[in-house]
Amino acid sequence: MKKALTFSLIMTLIGAVGGYLVGMYTFAYYTEEMRSLILSQVGSRETFYLMTMAQSAVYVLITAFLGYLMSAGLGLMRPFRFEKDQLGKVLIMTLIAGLLFFLDAPVFGRLIPEVAAEYEKGISLPYFLASLTYGGICEEVLLRLFFMTAIAFVISLIQRKKRVSDRVLVIANIVAALVFAAGHLPTTLSLFGRLDALIIARCFLLNGAFGYFFGYCYIRYGIQYAMVAHMGIHFVSKVLLMIFF
């Protein structure tokens, strides 16, 4: 219980930082009309940033604590440290995945005008940092450590087995990856203003496939390696975008 509490408090601090950064970059991407509406409701930008920070912190606090307990109960929680061999393997896979993620710009950017338009806006510092903190760490707590583990935990309870099987973990990973991808659809709609077959396929390909990869890292090596993989993909792809676009 003490380890779970310590872990959740550390993740909450990161979640607060990530939430604040998300508030900064999302506000910047909103239309002037949307900004005016937000300011009329909350009063100031700083209040909006603090609201997103608080929301993120609460979500991460709850899911990190419960996720840790469930993960430990299923034997998935490893000591939160990095082994040289395992880290090397994850970094190599992450580098390859980051290069593939980067291809979204030259490939889908040519097929979907809205994608090209988004990349033309460039990458702000708050967006870059938020992708590492909120995307790389908080989303792994929410989607992998909590949601994916909860699916496996419930199935194990139904099966009345103390240890989760590999088959159950694969099922849980697939479901979590699909939910992770589907969770990006509202943002995709707000950015592009429409959803068609190609846009939806892109959303599920980018977020679902890479989400499954993060889940694999969690199952195989531990949640800290899933965080490294998620952060690494954002880092590699966005650095390449800043260089070539």
PDB file of C-alpha atoms in Angstrom:
ATOM      1  CA  MET A   1       0.000   0.000   0.000  1.00  0.00           C
ATOM      2  CA  LYS A   2       2.844   2.393   0.850  1.00  0.00           C
ATOM      3  CA  LYS A   3       4.553   1.749  -2.497  1.00  0.00           C
ATOM      4  CA  ALA A   4       1.274   2.303  -4.346  1.00  0.00           C
ATOM      5  CA  LEU A   5       0.710   5.597  -2.544  1.00  0.00           C
ATOM      6  CA  THR A   6       4.264   6.815  -3.185  1.00  0.00           C
ATOM      7  CA  PHE A   7       4.026   5.869  -6.849  1.00  0.00           C
ATOM      8  CA  SER A   8       0.649   7.574  -7.295  1.00  0.00           C
ATOM      9  CA  LEU A   9       1.849  10.797  -5.636  1.00  0.00           C
ATOM     10  CA  ILE A  10       4.878  11.004  -7.925  1.00  0.00           C
ATOM     11  CA  MET A  11       2.715  10.339 -10.972  1.00  0.00           C
ATOM     12  CA  THR A  12       0.244  12.978  -9.752  1.00  0.00           C
ATOM     13  CA  LEU A  13       2.963  15.640  -9.716  1.00  0.00           C
ATOM     14  CA  ILE A  14       3.856  14.740 -13.301  1.00  0.00           C
ATOM     15  CA  GLY A  15       0.164  14.711 -14.161  1.00  0.00           C
ATOM     16  CA  ALA A  16      -0.238  18.214 -12.780  1.00  0.00           C
ATOM     17  CA  VAL A  17       2.644  19.516 -14.896  1.00  0.00           C
ATOM     18  CA  GLY A  18       1.353  17.681 -17.956  1.00  0.00           C
ATOM     19  CA  GLY A  19      -2.163  18.988 -17.425  1.00  0.00           C
ATOM     20  CA  TYR A  20      -0.946  22.565 -17.155  1.00  0.00           C
ATOM     21  CA  LEU A  21       1.014  22.214 -20.398  1.00  0.00           C
ATOM     22  CA  VAL A  22      -1.996  20.650 -22.123  1.00  0.00           C
ATOM     23  CA  GLY A  23      -4.043  23.653 -21.079  1.00  0.00           C
ATOM     24  CA  MET A  24      -1.440  26.000 -22.560  1.00  0.00           C
ATOM     25  CA  TYR A  25      -1.192  24.376 -25.967  1.00  0.00           C
ATOM     26  CA  THR A  26      -4.888  23.534 -26.369  1.00  0.00           C
ATOM     27  CA  PHE A  27      -5.838  27.137 -25.605  1.00  0.00           C
ATOM     28  CA  ALA A  28      -3.371  28.305 -28.233  1.00  0.00           C
ATOM     29  CA  TYR A  29      -4.919  25.979 -30.837  1.00  0.00           C
ATOM     30  CA  TYR A  30      -8.498  27.095 -30.169  1.00  0.00           C
ATOM     31  CA  THR A  31     -10.223  29.572 -32.477  1.00  0.00           C
ATOM     32  CA  GLU A  32     -10.604  33.131 -31.285  1.00  0.00           C
ATOM     33  CA  GLU A  33     -14.314  32.524 -30.783  1.00  0.00           C
ATOM     34  CA  MET A  34     -13.638  29.498 -28.584  1.00  0.00           C
ATOM     35  CA  ARG A  35     -11.035  31.403 -26.562  1.00  0.00           C
ATOM     36  CA  SER A  36     -13.471  34.217 -25.923  1.00  0.00           C
ATOM     37  CA  LEU A  37     -16.114  31.726 -24.785  1.00  0.00           C
ATOM     38  CA  ILE A  38     -13.663  30.050 -22.397  1.00  0.00           C
ATOM     39  CA  LEU A  39     -12.486  33.363 -20.966  1.00  0.00           C
ATOM     40  CA  SER A  40     -16.084  34.478 -20.436  1.00  0.00           C
ATOM     41  CA  GLN A  41     -16.667  31.349 -18.350  1.00  0.00           C
ATOM     42  CA  VAL A  42     -13.426  30.986 -16.369  1.00  0.00           C
ATOM     43  CA  GLY A  43     -12.115  34.558 -16.350  1.00  0.00           C
ATOM     44  CA  SER A  44      -8.506  34.153 -17.461  1.00  0.00           C
ATOM     45  CA  ARG A  45      -6.083  31.918 -19.284  1.00  0.00           C
ATOM     46  CA  GLU A  46      -4.270  31.099 -16.061  1.00  0.00           C
ATOM     47  CA  THR A  47      -7.505  29.847 -14.503  1.00  0.00           C
ATOM     48  CA  PHE A  48      -8.078  27.623 -17.529  1.00  0.00           C
ATOM     49  CA  TYR A  49      -4.532  26.248 -17.249  1.00  0.00           C
ATOM     50  CA  LEU A  50      -5.013  25.549 -13.545  1.00  0.00           C
ATOM     51  CA  MET A  51      -8.311  23.794 -14.227  1.00  0.00           C
ATOM     52  CA  THR A  52      -6.720  21.422 -16.742  1.00  0.00           C
ATOM     53  CA  MET A  53      -3.858  20.888 -14.297  1.00  0.00           C
ATOM     54  CA  ALA A  54      -6.211  19.987 -11.449  1.00  0.00           C
ATOM     55  CA  GLN A  55      -8.293  17.695 -13.642  1.00  0.00           C
ATOM     56  CA  SER A  56      -5.223  15.833 -14.851  1.00  0.00           C
ATOM     57  CA  ALA A  57      -3.799  15.533 -11.347  1.00  0.00           C
ATOM     58  CA  VAL A  58      -7.018  14.026  -9.945  1.00  0.00           C
ATOM     59  CA  TYR A  59      -7.345  11.535 -12.798  1.00  0.00           C
ATOM     60  CA  VAL A  60      -3.731  10.412 -12.461  1.00  0.00           C
ATOM     61  CA  LEU A  61      -3.882  10.179  -8.658  1.00  0.00           C
ATOM     62  CA  ILE A  62      -6.853   7.818  -8.713  1.00  0.00           C
ATOM     63  CA  THR A  63      -5.815   5.684 -11.686  1.00  0.00           C
ATOM     64  CA  ALA A  64      -2.172   5.410 -10.626  1.00  0.00           C
ATOM     65  CA  PHE A  65      -3.116   4.173  -7.151  1.00  0.00           C
ATOM     66  CA  LEU A  66      -5.752   1.679  -8.288  1.00  0.00           C
ATOM     67  CA  GLY A  67      -3.685   0.620 -11.304  1.00  0.00           C
ATOM     68  CA  TYR A  68      -0.665  -0.076  -9.134  1.00  0.00           C
ATOM     69  CA  LEU A  69      -2.672  -2.275  -6.769  1.00  0.00           C
ATOM     70  CA  MET A  70      -4.289  -4.251  -9.593  1.00  0.00           C
ATOM     71  CA  SER A  71      -1.015  -4.594 -11.482  1.00  0.00           C
ATOM     72  CA  ALA A  72       0.755  -5.856  -8.363  1.00  0.00           C
ATOM     73  CA  GLY A  73      -2.082  -8.298  -7.763  1.00  0.00           C
ATOM     74  CA  LEU A  74      -1.677  -9.719 -11.270  1.00  0.00           C
ATOM     75  CA  GLY A  75       2.112  -9.907 -11.017  1.00  0.00           C
ATOM     76  CA  LEU A  76       2.643  -7.210 -13.655  1.00  0.00           C
ATOM     77  CA  MET A  77       4.205  -4.543 -11.461  1.00  0.00           C
ATOM     78  CA  ARG A  78       7.985  -4.738 -11.566  1.00  0.00           C
ATOM     79  CA  PRO A  79      10.449  -2.735  -9.452  1.00  0.00           C
ATOM     80  CA  PHE A  80      10.483   0.782 -10.859  1.00  0.00           C
ATOM     81  CA  ARG A  81      14.017   0.751 -12.201  1.00  0.00           C
ATOM     82  CA  PHE A  82      15.663   0.187 -15.560  1.00  0.00           C
ATOM     83  CA  GLU A  83      17.781  -2.781 -16.614  1.00  0.00           C
ATOM     84  CA  LYS A  84      20.428  -2.070 -19.234  1.00  0.00           C
ATOM     85  CA  ASP A  85      19.509  -4.916 -21.602  1.00  0.00           C
ATOM     86  CA  GLN A  86      15.774  -4.328 -21.411  1.00  0.00           C
ATOM     87  CA  LEU A  87      16.136  -0.576 -21.798  1.00  0.00           C
ATOM     88  CA  GLY A  88      18.361  -1.056 -24.844  1.00  0.00           C
ATOM     89  CA  LYS A  89      15.783  -3.286 -26.535  1.00  0.00           C
ATOM     90  CA  VAL A  90      12.954  -0.860 -25.813  1.00  0.00           C
ATOM     91  CA  LEU A  91      14.968   2.119 -27.069  1.00  0.00           C
ATOM     92  CA  ILE A  92      15.780   0.372 -30.342  1.00  0.00           C
ATOM     93  CA  MET A  93      12.111  -0.513 -30.894  1.00  0.00           C
ATOM     94  CA  THR A  94      11.131   3.017 -29.897  1.00  0.00           C
ATOM     95  CA  LEU A  95      13.536   4.565 -32.393  1.00  0.00           C
ATOM     96  CA  ILE A  96      12.026   2.486 -35.201  1.00  0.00           C
ATOM     97  CA  ALA A  97       8.493   3.290 -34.020  1.00  0.00           C
ATOM     98  CA  GLY A  98       9.349   6.996 -33.816  1.00  0.00           C
ATOM     99  CA  LEU A  99      10.562   6.972 -37.407  1.00  0.00           C
ATOM    100  CA  LEU A 100       7.331   5.278 -38.491  1.00  0.00           C
ATOM    101  CA  PHE A 101       5.266   7.810 -36.529  1.00  0.00           C
ATOM    102  CA  PHE A 102       7.136  10.621 -38.251  1.00  0.00           C
ATOM    103  CA  LEU A 103       5.990   9.267 -41.637  1.00  0.00           C
ATOM    104  CA  ASP A 104       2.498  10.493 -40.806  1.00  0.00           C
ATOM    105  CA  ALA A 105       3.511  13.932 -42.111  1.00  0.00           C
ATOM    106  CA  PRO A 106       4.824  12.960 -45.568  1.00  0.00           C
ATOM    107  CA  VAL A 107       2.333  10.108 -46.120  1.00  0.00           C
ATOM    108  CA  PHE A 108      -1.028  11.189 -44.663  1.00  0.00           C
ATOM    109  CA  GLY A 109      -0.095  14.837 -45.109  1.00  0.00           C
ATOM    110  CA  ARG A 110      -0.336  14.292 -48.863  1.00  0.00           C
ATOM    111  CA  LEU A 111      -3.613  12.393 -48.627  1.00  0.00           C
ATOM    112  CA  ILE A 112      -5.416  14.551 -46.080  1.00  0.00           C
ATOM    113  CA  PRO A 113      -5.115  18.350 -46.464  1.00  0.00           C
ATOM    114  CA  GLU A 114      -6.052  18.947 -42.807  1.00  0.00           C
ATOM    115  CA  VAL A 115      -3.108  16.833 -41.645  1.00  0.00           C
ATOM    116  CA  ALA A 116      -0.687  18.887 -43.723  1.00  0.00           C
ATOM    117  CA  ALA A 117      -2.247  22.075 -42.357  1.00  0.00           C
ATOM    118  CA  GLU A 118      -1.730  20.922 -38.785  1.00  0.00           C
ATOM    119  CA  TYR A 119       1.933  20.171 -39.375  1.00  0.00           C
ATOM    120  CA  GLU A 120       2.404  23.556 -41.032  1.00  0.00           C
ATOM    121  CA  LYS A 121       1.470  25.206 -37.715  1.00  0.00           C
ATOM    122  CA  GLY A 122       4.711  23.915 -36.247  1.00  0.00           C
ATOM    123  CA  ILE A 123       5.413  22.501 -32.789  1.00  0.00           C
ATOM    124  CA  SER A 124       5.275  24.862 -29.843  1.00  0.00           C
ATOM    125  CA  LEU A 125       7.315  24.258 -26.702  1.00  0.00           C
ATOM    126  CA  PRO A 126       4.220  23.607 -24.505  1.00  0.00           C
ATOM    127  CA  TYR A 127       2.969  21.063 -27.055  1.00  0.00           C
ATOM    128  CA  PHE A 128       6.341  19.329 -27.223  1.00  0.00           C
ATOM    129  CA  LEU A 129       6.667  19.138 -23.439  1.00  0.00           C
ATOM    130  CA  ALA A 130       3.028  18.075 -22.989  1.00  0.00           C
ATOM    131  CA  SER A 131       3.514  15.202 -25.426  1.00  0.00           C
ATOM    132  CA  LEU A 132       6.354  13.928 -23.221  1.00  0.00           C
ATOM    133  CA  THR A 133       4.756  14.470 -19.819  1.00  0.00           C
ATOM    134  CA  TYR A 134       1.021  14.034 -20.337  1.00  0.00           C
ATOM    135  CA  GLY A 135       1.225  11.843 -23.442  1.00  0.00           C
ATOM    136  CA  GLY A 136       4.227   9.769 -22.437  1.00  0.00           C
ATOM    137  CA  ILE A 137       3.493   9.302 -18.741  1.00  0.00           C
ATOM    138  CA  CYS A 138      -0.079  10.244 -17.843  1.00  0.00           C
ATOM    139  CA  GLU A 139      -1.662   8.402 -20.770  1.00  0.00           C
ATOM    140  CA  GLU A 140       0.290   5.279 -19.848  1.00  0.00           C
ATOM    141  CA  VAL A 141      -1.023   5.490 -16.306  1.00  0.00           C
ATOM    142  CA  LEU A 142      -4.585   5.998 -17.515  1.00  0.00           C
ATOM    143  CA  LEU A 143      -4.685   3.598 -20.459  1.00  0.00           C
ATOM    144  CA  ARG A 144      -2.180   0.878 -19.688  1.00  0.00           C
ATOM    145  CA  LEU A 145      -1.594   0.739 -15.943  1.00  0.00           C
ATOM    146  CA  PHE A 146      -5.234   1.363 -15.048  1.00  0.00           C
ATOM    147  CA  PHE A 147      -7.581   0.572 -17.937  1.00  0.00           C
ATOM    148  CA  MET A 148      -5.686  -2.311 -19.544  1.00  0.00           C
ATOM    149  CA  THR A 149      -4.878  -3.815 -16.146  1.00  0.00           C
ATOM    150  CA  ALA A 150      -8.494  -3.436 -15.033  1.00  0.00           C
ATOM    151  CA  ILE A 151      -9.681  -5.454 -18.037  1.00  0.00           C
ATOM    152  CA  ALA A 152      -7.209  -8.239 -17.266  1.00  0.00           C
ATOM    153  CA  PHE A 153      -8.060  -8.022 -13.555  1.00  0.00           C
ATOM    154  CA  VAL A 154     -11.805  -8.406 -14.143  1.00  0.00           C
ATOM    155  CA  ILE A 155     -11.317 -11.332 -16.538  1.00  0.00           C
ATOM    156  CA  SER A 156      -9.050 -13.026 -13.989  1.00  0.00           C
ATOM    157  CA  LEU A 157     -11.692 -12.582 -11.295  1.00  0.00           C
ATOM    158  CA  ILE A 158     -14.306 -14.136 -13.550  1.00  0.00           C
ATOM    159  CA  GLN A 159     -11.950 -17.027 -14.308  1.00  0.00           C
ATOM    160  CA  ARG A 160     -11.033 -17.259 -10.609  1.00  0.00           C
ATOM    161  CA  LYS A 161      -7.334 -17.409 -11.389  1.00  0.00           C
ATOM    162  CA  LYS A 162      -4.659 -15.810  -9.237  1.00  0.00           C
ATOM    163  CA  ARG A 163      -2.280 -15.246 -12.133  1.00  0.00           C
ATOM    164  CA  VAL A 164      -3.351 -13.695 -15.397  1.00  0.00           C
ATOM    165  CA  SER A 165      -2.698 -15.677 -18.580  1.00  0.00           C
ATOM    166  CA  ASP A 166      -0.840 -14.395 -21.634  1.00  0.00           C
ATOM    167  CA  ARG A 167      -4.017 -14.731 -23.679  1.00  0.00           C
ATOM    168  CA  VAL A 168      -5.948 -12.474 -21.309  1.00  0.00           C
ATOM    169  CA  LEU A 169      -3.162  -9.892 -21.413  1.00  0.00           C
ATOM    170  CA  VAL A 170      -3.215  -9.847 -25.210  1.00  0.00           C
ATOM    171  CA  ILE A 171      -6.987  -9.352 -25.211  1.00  0.00           C
ATOM    172  CA  ALA A 172      -6.710  -6.569 -22.646  1.00  0.00           C
ATOM    173  CA  ASN A 173      -3.961  -4.920 -24.682  1.00  0.00           C
ATOM    174  CA  ILE A 174      -6.007  -4.999 -27.883  1.00  0.00           C
ATOM    175  CA  VAL A 175      -9.074  -3.541 -26.171  1.00  0.00           C
ATOM    176  CA  ALA A 176      -7.020  -0.801 -24.474  1.00  0.00           C
ATOM    177  CA  ALA A 177      -5.309   0.056 -27.760  1.00  0.00           C
ATOM    178  CA  LEU A 178      -8.657   0.358 -29.559  1.00  0.00           C
ATOM    179  CA  VAL A 179     -10.091   2.514 -26.779  1.00  0.00           C
ATOM    180  CA  PHE A 180      -6.932   4.626 -26.834  1.00  0.00           C
ATOM    181  CA  ALA A 181      -7.414   5.177 -30.569  1.00  0.00           C
ATOM    182  CA  ALA A 182     -11.156   5.840 -30.262  1.00  0.00           C
ATOM    183  CA  GLY A 183     -10.421   8.362 -27.515  1.00  0.00           C
ATOM    184  CA  HIS A 184      -8.550  10.469 -30.080  1.00  0.00           C
ATOM    185  CA  LEU A 185     -11.546  10.707 -32.428  1.00  0.00           C
ATOM    186  CA  PRO A 186     -13.180  13.731 -30.700  1.00  0.00           C
ATOM    187  CA  THR A 187      -9.885  15.639 -30.895  1.00  0.00           C
ATOM    188  CA  THR A 188      -9.484  14.573 -34.518  1.00  0.00           C
ATOM    189  CA  LEU A 189     -12.984  15.816 -35.304  1.00  0.00           C
ATOM    190  CA  SER A 190     -12.381  19.150 -33.599  1.00  0.00           C
ATOM    191  CA  LEU A 191      -9.098  19.643 -35.476  1.00  0.00           C
ATOM    192  CA  PHE A 192     -10.240  18.512 -38.919  1.00  0.00           C
ATOM    193  CA  GLY A 193     -13.902  19.456 -38.706  1.00  0.00           C
ATOM    194  CA  ARG A 194     -14.933  16.138 -40.249  1.00  0.00           C
ATOM    195  CA  LEU A 195     -14.445  12.385 -40.023  1.00  0.00           C
ATOM    196  CA  ASP A 196     -14.244  10.127 -43.057  1.00  0.00           C
ATOM    197  CA  ALA A 197     -12.928   6.595 -43.622  1.00  0.00           C
ATOM    198  CA  LEU A 198      -9.347   7.702 -44.297  1.00  0.00           C
ATOM    199  CA  ILE A 199      -9.187  10.033 -41.292  1.00  0.00           C
ATOM    200  CA  ILE A 200     -10.621   7.348 -38.997  1.00  0.00           C
ATOM    201  CA  ALA A 201      -8.228   4.741 -40.415  1.00  0.00           C
ATOM    202  CA  ARG A 202      -5.305   7.098 -39.757  1.00  0.00           C
ATOM    203  CA  CYS A 203      -6.473   7.686 -36.196  1.00  0.00           C
ATOM    204  CA  PHE A 204      -6.702   3.979 -35.414  1.00  0.00           C
ATOM    205  CA  LEU A 205      -3.481   3.145 -37.235  1.00  0.00           C
ATOM    206  CA  LEU A 206      -1.402   5.748 -35.432  1.00  0.00           C
ATOM    207  CA  ASN A 207      -2.945   5.493 -31.989  1.00  0.00           C
ATOM    208  CA  GLY A 208      -4.128   1.877 -31.994  1.00  0.00           C
ATOM    209  CA  ALA A 209      -0.986   0.264 -33.384  1.00  0.00           C
ATOM    210  CA  PHE A 210       1.366   2.316 -31.233  1.00  0.00           C
ATOM    211  CA  GLY A 211      -0.937   1.890 -28.253  1.00  0.00           C
ATOM    212  CA  TYR A 212      -0.588  -1.863 -28.639  1.00  0.00           C
ATOM    213  CA  PHE A 213       3.199  -1.433 -28.749  1.00  0.00           C
ATOM    214  CA  PHE A 214       3.109   0.472 -25.458  1.00  0.00           C
ATOM    215  CA  GLY A 215       0.973  -2.270 -23.967  1.00  0.00           C
ATOM    216  CA  TYR A 216       3.472  -4.871 -25.133  1.00  0.00           C
ATOM    217  CA  CYS A 217       6.282  -2.988 -23.398  1.00  0.00           C
ATOM    218  CA  TYR A 218       4.189  -2.871 -20.222  1.00  0.00           C
ATOM    219  CA  ILE A 219       3.477  -6.594 -20.274  1.00  0.00           C
ATOM    220  CA  ARG A 220       6.966  -7.649 -21.289  1.00  0.00           C
ATOM    221  CA  TYR A 221       9.119  -5.269 -19.285  1.00  0.00           C
ATOM    222  CA  GLY A 222       7.051  -3.066 -16.961  1.00  0.00           C
ATOM    223  CA  ILE A 223       5.022   0.136 -17.010  1.00  0.00           C
ATOM    224  CA  GLN A 224       8.164   2.304 -16.820  1.00  0.00           C
ATOM    225  CA  TYR A 225       9.301   0.914 -20.177  1.00  0.00           C
ATOM    226  CA  ALA A 226       5.901   1.691 -21.709  1.00  0.00           C
ATOM    227  CA  MET A 227       6.370   5.268 -20.531  1.00  0.00           C
ATOM    228  CA  VAL A 228       9.854   5.409 -22.059  1.00  0.00           C
ATOM    229  CA  ALA A 229       8.509   4.043 -25.352  1.00  0.00           C
ATOM    230  CA  HIS A 230       5.632   6.518 -25.444  1.00  0.00           C
ATOM    231  CA  MET A 231       7.839   9.479 -24.576  1.00  0.00           C
ATOM    232  CA  GLY A 232      10.505   8.290 -27.007  1.00  0.00           C
ATOM    233  CA  ILE A 233       8.129   8.044 -29.964  1.00  0.00           C
ATOM    234  CA  HIS A 234       6.959  11.607 -29.384  1.00  0.00           C
ATOM    235  CA  PHE A 235      10.523  12.842 -28.942  1.00  0.00           C
ATOM    236  CA  VAL A 236      11.913  11.176 -32.070  1.00  0.00           C
ATOM    237  CA  SER A 237       8.988  12.035 -34.344  1.00  0.00           C
ATOM    238  CA  LYS A 238       8.699  15.662 -33.214  1.00  0.00           C
ATOM    239  CA  VAL A 239      12.432  16.328 -33.450  1.00  0.00           C
ATOM    240  CA  LEU A 240      12.358  14.985 -36.999  1.00  0.00           C
ATOM    241  CA  LEU A 241       9.326  17.143 -37.767  1.00  0.00           C
ATOM    242  CA  MET A 242      11.106  20.238 -36.488  1.00  0.00           C
ATOM    243  CA  ILE A 243      14.126  19.402 -38.653  1.00  0.00           C
ATOM    244  CA  PHE A 244      12.375  18.491 -41.908  1.00  0.00           C
ATOM    245  CA  PHE A 245       9.135  20.473 -41.813  1.00  0.00           C
TER     246      PHE A 245
END
